[in-house]
Amino acid sequence: VLRDRFGIGYAGIGGAQTAISLGTATMMIVGGRMADKRGRRSVMVAATALMTVAFVPFLFVTAAWQLYALLVLVPMFGNAASGAFGATQMEAVSPDIRAAYGGACQGLSAAGMAIGSVAGGFLYAISANLAMGSAIACCAVGLLIIWGLVEETGKVFPKTVPSPSPVADLAEDAAI
């Protein structure tokens, strides 16, 4: 898309991937902490809802800078729930099969990304809007599944002393 539609070179594509990775890494840390403090299900629902909504502007992108912004934003929202998903998965099974279960979940996730990428490529060849609409629909179905089937797991830690900022919260946790 970046090369075909906007004429972006390989350096620009690499820059976009770097921004996506840094944003994603940051949100994984923040999202994991939020899941411990606010509850895993609530973080999964909020992140998936935000990711679903953030996909919609892809339908209206007319400039490369808009695409870059969305390519950073969507994975940040989606990956904010990674810690919550991982913890929920591990709490769902007995300790003696957690490693096998975790490996199966990661393997299935990788297979899903591969299948989604191929399907998205085929759909994009037909219509960019069809590909984006399908991504939005998949996110919405995921949101409904989480909303309807996932129960809150794990201990939700109440905040006893208000912290000045989420960054201070993370710094405090790192010091412990």
mmCIF file of N, CA and C in Angstrom, residues 79-152:
data_model
loop_
_atom_site.group_PDB
_atom_site.id
_atom_site.type_symbol
_atom_site.label_atom_id
_atom_site.label_comp_id
_atom_site.label_asym_id
_atom_site.label_seq_id
_atom_site.Cartn_x
_atom_site.Cartn_y
_atom_site.Cartn_z
ATOM 1 N N ASN A 79 -2.483 -3.961 20.849
ATOM 2 C CA ASN A 79 -1.488 -4.605 21.707
ATOM 3 C C ASN A 79 -1.546 -4.147 23.151
ATOM 4 N N ALA A 80 -2.328 -3.129 23.445
ATOM 5 C CA ALA A 80 -2.512 -2.732 24.838
ATOM 6 C C ALA A 80 -3.130 -3.872 25.636
ATOM 7 N N ALA A 81 -3.842 -4.751 24.964
ATOM 8 C CA ALA A 81 -4.500 -5.873 25.639
ATOM 9 C C ALA A 81 -3.640 -7.133 25.699
ATOM 10 N N SER A 82 -2.439 -7.114 25.147
ATOM 11 C CA SER A 82 -1.613 -8.330 25.091
ATOM 12 C C SER A 82 -1.357 -8.941 26.457
ATOM 13 N N GLY A 83 -0.992 -8.124 27.416
ATOM 14 C CA GLY A 83 -0.740 -8.638 28.767
ATOM 15 C C GLY A 83 -1.982 -9.255 29.378
ATOM 16 N N ALA A 84 -3.126 -8.596 29.164
ATOM 17 C CA ALA A 84 -4.385 -9.106 29.698
ATOM 18 C C ALA A 84 -4.755 -10.435 29.049
ATOM 19 N N PHE A 85 -4.583 -10.530 27.734
ATOM 20 C CA PHE A 85 -4.879 -11.787 27.041
ATOM 21 C C PHE A 85 -3.967 -12.904 27.547
ATOM 22 N N GLY A 86 -2.677 -12.617 27.643
ATOM 23 C CA GLY A 86 -1.728 -13.629 28.093
ATOM 24 C C GLY A 86 -2.021 -14.117 29.499
ATOM 25 N N ALA A 87 -2.305 -13.181 30.408
ATOM 26 C CA ALA A 87 -2.596 -13.569 31.793
ATOM 27 C C ALA A 87 -3.889 -14.374 31.868
ATOM 28 N N THR A 88 -4.887 -13.950 31.120
ATOM 29 C CA THR A 88 -6.170 -14.669 31.114
ATOM 30 C C THR A 88 -5.991 -16.079 30.569
ATOM 31 N N GLN A 89 -5.210 -16.215 29.510
ATOM 32 C CA GLN A 89 -4.955 -17.541 28.950
ATOM 33 C C GLN A 89 -4.261 -18.435 29.965
ATOM 34 N N MET A 90 -3.277 -17.908 30.665
ATOM 35 C CA MET A 90 -2.529 -18.720 31.617
ATOM 36 C C MET A 90 -3.367 -19.080 32.840
ATOM 37 N N GLU A 91 -4.285 -18.206 33.224
ATOM 38 C CA GLU A 91 -5.137 -18.496 34.374
ATOM 39 C C GLU A 91 -6.248 -19.482 34.022
ATOM 40 N N ALA A 92 -6.456 -19.736 32.737
ATOM 41 C CA ALA A 92 -7.554 -20.598 32.300
ATOM 42 C C ALA A 92 -7.219 -22.083 32.407
ATOM 43 N N VAL A 93 -5.952 -22.417 32.599
ATOM 44 C CA VAL A 93 -5.557 -23.830 32.614
ATOM 45 C C VAL A 93 -4.744 -24.147 33.865
ATOM 46 N N SER A 94 -4.630 -25.434 34.154
ATOM 47 C CA SER A 94 -3.866 -25.852 35.327
ATOM 48 C C SER A 94 -2.363 -25.647 35.081
ATOM 49 N N PRO A 95 -1.607 -25.439 36.144
ATOM 50 C CA PRO A 95 -0.173 -25.159 36.001
ATOM 51 C C PRO A 95 0.622 -26.225 35.251
ATOM 52 N N ASP A 96 0.193 -27.466 35.299
ATOM 53 C CA ASP A 96 0.975 -28.531 34.669
ATOM 54 C C ASP A 96 0.918 -28.512 33.134
ATOM 55 N N ILE A 97 0.009 -27.759 32.535
ATOM 56 C CA ILE A 97 -0.046 -27.679 31.070
ATOM 57 C C ILE A 97 0.068 -26.241 30.554
ATOM 58 N N ARG A 98 0.473 -25.307 31.400
ATOM 59 C CA ARG A 98 0.539 -23.898 30.986
ATOM 60 C C ARG A 98 1.510 -23.651 29.846
ATOM 61 N N ALA A 99 2.658 -24.274 29.885
ATOM 62 C CA ALA A 99 3.643 -24.046 28.818
ATOM 63 C C ALA A 99 3.114 -24.568 27.483
ATOM 64 N N ALA A 100 2.545 -25.759 27.483
ATOM 65 C CA ALA A 100 1.989 -26.321 26.243
ATOM 66 C C ALA A 100 0.822 -25.459 25.748
ATOM 67 N N TYR A 101 -0.022 -25.055 26.667
ATOM 68 C CA TYR A 101 -1.172 -24.223 26.316
ATOM 69 C C TYR A 101 -0.702 -22.866 25.782
ATOM 70 N N GLY A 102 0.271 -22.271 26.461
ATOM 71 C CA GLY A 102 0.813 -20.985 26.004
ATOM 72 C C GLY A 102 1.424 -21.098 24.618
ATOM 73 N N GLY A 103 2.161 -22.175 24.388
ATOM 74 C CA GLY A 103 2.744 -22.392 23.061
ATOM 75 C C GLY A 103 1.680 -22.571 21.995
ATOM 76 N N ALA A 104 0.626 -23.309 22.331
ATOM 77 C CA ALA A 104 -0.469 -23.510 21.372
ATOM 78 C C ALA A 104 -1.158 -22.178 21.068
ATOM 79 N N CYS A 105 -1.388 -21.372 22.095
ATOM 80 C CA CYS A 105 -2.028 -20.063 21.881
ATOM 81 C C CYS A 105 -1.165 -19.176 20.991
ATOM 82 N N GLN A 106 0.139 -19.138 21.239
ATOM 83 C CA GLN A 106 1.029 -18.317 20.418
ATOM 84 C C GLN A 106 1.110 -18.854 18.997
ATOM 85 N N GLY A 107 1.154 -20.163 18.853
ATOM 86 C CA GLY A 107 1.181 -20.755 17.519
ATOM 87 C C GLY A 107 -0.084 -20.454 16.734
ATOM 88 N N LEU A 108 -1.230 -20.591 17.382
ATOM 89 C CA LEU A 108 -2.500 -20.279 16.717
ATOM 90 C C LEU A 108 -2.602 -18.799 16.376
ATOM 91 N N SER A 109 -2.074 -17.960 17.250
ATOM 92 C CA SER A 109 -2.067 -16.522 16.977
ATOM 93 C C SER A 109 -1.221 -16.212 15.743
ATOM 94 N N ALA A 110 -0.047 -16.830 15.654
ATOM 95 C CA ALA A 110 0.814 -16.619 14.483
ATOM 96 C C ALA A 110 0.138 -17.137 13.211
ATOM 97 N N ALA A 111 -0.526 -18.285 13.307
ATOM 98 C CA ALA A 111 -1.243 -18.823 12.146
ATOM 99 C C ALA A 111 -2.377 -17.878 11.736
ATOM 100 N N GLY A 112 -3.071 -17.334 12.725
ATOM 101 C CA GLY A 112 -4.140 -16.383 12.433
ATOM 102 C C GLY A 112 -3.625 -15.134 11.743
ATOM 103 N N MET A 113 -2.454 -14.645 12.185
ATOM 104 C CA MET A 113 -1.866 -13.468 11.533
ATOM 105 C C MET A 113 -1.471 -13.780 10.098
ATOM 106 N N ALA A 114 -0.940 -14.973 9.879
ATOM 107 C CA ALA A 114 -0.558 -15.363 8.518
ATOM 108 C C ALA A 114 -1.787 -15.479 7.620
ATOM 109 N N ILE A 115 -2.805 -16.148 8.104
ATOM 110 C CA ILE A 115 -4.028 -16.307 7.317
ATOM 111 C C ILE A 115 -4.681 -14.949 7.063
ATOM 112 N N GLY A 116 -4.719 -14.100 8.098
ATOM 113 C CA GLY A 116 -5.292 -12.765 7.948
ATOM 114 C C GLY A 116 -4.531 -11.919 6.948
ATOM 115 N N SER A 117 -3.219 -12.028 6.951
ATOM 116 C CA SER A 117 -2.410 -11.265 6.002
ATOM 117 C C SER A 117 -2.663 -11.699 4.567
ATOM 118 N N VAL A 118 -2.732 -13.009 4.360
ATOM 119 C CA VAL A 118 -3.000 -13.523 3.015
ATOM 120 C C VAL A 118 -4.403 -13.126 2.565
ATOM 121 N N ALA A 119 -5.381 -13.331 3.440
ATOM 122 C CA ALA A 119 -6.761 -12.964 3.101
ATOM 123 C C ALA A 119 -6.872 -11.463 2.847
ATOM 124 N N GLY A 120 -6.206 -10.663 3.685
ATOM 125 C CA GLY A 120 -6.222 -9.216 3.486
ATOM 126 C C GLY A 120 -5.606 -8.816 2.157
ATOM 127 N N GLY A 121 -4.541 -9.495 1.768
ATOM 128 C CA GLY A 121 -3.914 -9.218 0.473
ATOM 129 C C GLY A 121 -4.849 -9.527 -0.691
ATOM 130 N N PHE A 122 -5.521 -10.665 -0.616
ATOM 131 C CA PHE A 122 -6.493 -11.006 -1.668
ATOM 132 C C PHE A 122 -7.635 -9.999 -1.717
ATOM 133 N N LEU A 123 -8.148 -9.640 -0.540
ATOM 134 C CA LEU A 123 -9.251 -8.679 -0.494
ATOM 135 C C LEU A 123 -8.805 -7.302 -0.994
ATOM 136 N N TYR A 124 -7.574 -6.914 -0.636
ATOM 137 C CA TYR A 124 -7.048 -5.626 -1.092
ATOM 138 C C TYR A 124 -6.923 -5.592 -2.617
ATOM 139 N N ALA A 125 -6.562 -6.740 -3.210
ATOM 140 C CA ALA A 125 -6.458 -6.815 -4.671
ATOM 141 C C ALA A 125 -7.813 -6.551 -5.322
ATOM 142 N N ILE A 126 -8.878 -6.902 -4.632
ATOM 143 C CA ILE A 126 -10.233 -6.625 -5.131
ATOM 144 C C ILE A 126 -10.614 -5.174 -4.847
ATOM 145 N N SER A 127 -10.421 -4.764 -3.585
ATOM 146 C CA SER A 127 -10.788 -3.406 -3.179
ATOM 147 C C SER A 127 -10.153 -3.104 -1.827
ATOM 148 N N ALA A 128 -9.495 -1.956 -1.723
ATOM 149 C CA ALA A 128 -8.896 -1.543 -0.449
ATOM 150 C C ALA A 128 -9.974 -1.396 0.621
ATOM 151 N N ASN A 129 -11.119 -0.841 0.238
ATOM 152 C CA ASN A 129 -12.195 -0.673 1.209
ATOM 153 C C ASN A 129 -12.774 -2.017 1.662
ATOM 154 N N LEU A 130 -12.796 -2.994 0.795
ATOM 155 C CA LEU A 130 -13.252 -4.324 1.177
ATOM 156 C C LEU A 130 -12.296 -4.927 2.212
ATOM 157 N N ALA A 131 -11.001 -4.758 1.989
ATOM 158 C CA ALA A 131 -10.008 -5.269 2.937
ATOM 159 C C ALA A 131 -10.158 -4.585 4.294
ATOM 160 N N MET A 132 -10.305 -3.264 4.306
ATOM 161 C CA MET A 132 -10.451 -2.538 5.571
ATOM 162 C C MET A 132 -11.782 -2.859 6.238
ATOM 163 N N GLY A 133 -12.833 -2.958 5.462
ATOM 164 C CA GLY A 133 -14.138 -3.321 6.024
ATOM 165 C C GLY A 133 -14.110 -4.699 6.663
ATOM 166 N N SER A 134 -13.405 -5.616 6.047
ATOM 167 C CA SER A 134 -13.267 -6.961 6.609
ATOM 168 C C SER A 134 -12.479 -6.928 7.920
ATOM 169 N N ALA A 135 -11.435 -6.117 7.970
ATOM 170 C CA ALA A 135 -10.654 -5.981 9.212
ATOM 171 C C ALA A 135 -11.525 -5.404 10.324
ATOM 172 N N ILE A 136 -12.320 -4.401 9.992
ATOM 173 C CA ILE A 136 -13.222 -3.799 10.978
ATOM 174 C C ILE A 136 -14.221 -4.845 11.473
ATOM 175 N N ALA A 137 -14.784 -5.619 10.549
ATOM 176 C CA ALA A 137 -15.752 -6.654 10.924
ATOM 177 C C ALA A 137 -15.114 -7.714 11.822
ATOM 178 N N CYS A 138 -13.895 -8.128 11.509
ATOM 179 C CA CYS A 138 -13.203 -9.125 12.340
ATOM 180 C C CYS A 138 -12.958 -8.588 13.748
ATOM 181 N N CYS A 139 -12.551 -7.330 13.843
ATOM 182 C CA CYS A 139 -12.334 -6.721 15.164
ATOM 183 C C CYS A 139 -13.643 -6.644 15.939
ATOM 184 N N ALA A 140 -14.721 -6.268 15.252
ATOM 185 C CA ALA A 140 -16.023 -6.163 15.916
ATOM 186 C C ALA A 140 -16.493 -7.524 16.424
ATOM 187 N N VAL A 141 -16.285 -8.577 15.640
ATOM 188 C CA VAL A 141 -16.649 -9.929 16.079
ATOM 189 C C VAL A 141 -15.812 -10.313 17.305
ATOM 190 N N GLY A 142 -14.506 -10.011 17.263
ATOM 191 C CA GLY A 142 -13.646 -10.275 18.418
ATOM 192 C C GLY A 142 -14.125 -9.546 19.660
ATOM 193 N N LEU A 143 -14.530 -8.296 19.488
ATOM 194 C CA LEU A 143 -15.039 -7.502 20.610
ATOM 195 C C LEU A 143 -16.292 -8.150 21.195
ATOM 196 N N LEU A 144 -17.197 -8.591 20.336
ATOM 197 C CA LEU A 144 -18.423 -9.245 20.814
ATOM 198 C C LEU A 144 -18.116 -10.540 21.554
ATOM 199 N N ILE A 145 -17.138 -11.290 21.061
ATOM 200 C CA ILE A 145 -16.745 -12.536 21.733
ATOM 201 C C ILE A 145 -16.174 -12.231 23.120
ATOM 202 N N ILE A 146 -15.289 -11.253 23.187
ATOM 203 C CA ILE A 146 -14.704 -10.881 24.489
ATOM 204 C C ILE A 146 -15.802 -10.400 25.430
ATOM 205 N N TRP A 147 -16.633 -9.510 24.929
ATOM 206 C CA TRP A 147 -17.703 -8.921 25.742
ATOM 207 C C TRP A 147 -18.641 -10.012 26.275
ATOM 208 N N GLY A 148 -18.968 -10.977 25.425
ATOM 209 C CA GLY A 148 -19.953 -11.980 25.809
ATOM 210 C C GLY A 148 -19.422 -13.194 26.536
ATOM 211 N N LEU A 149 -18.176 -13.564 26.295
ATOM 212 C CA LEU A 149 -17.681 -14.835 26.817
ATOM 213 C C LEU A 149 -16.575 -14.737 27.866
ATOM 214 N N VAL A 150 -15.807 -13.676 27.854
ATOM 215 C CA VAL A 150 -14.657 -13.594 28.763
ATOM 216 C C VAL A 150 -15.094 -13.034 30.108
ATOM 217 N N GLU A 151 -14.780 -13.773 31.147
ATOM 218 C CA GLU A 151 -15.058 -13.304 32.497
ATOM 219 C C GLU A 151 -13.798 -12.690 33.074
ATOM 220 N N GLU A 152 -13.981 -11.832 34.053
ATOM 221 C CA GLU A 152 -12.828 -11.216 34.719
ATOM 222 C C GLU A 152 -12.060 -12.299 35.448
#
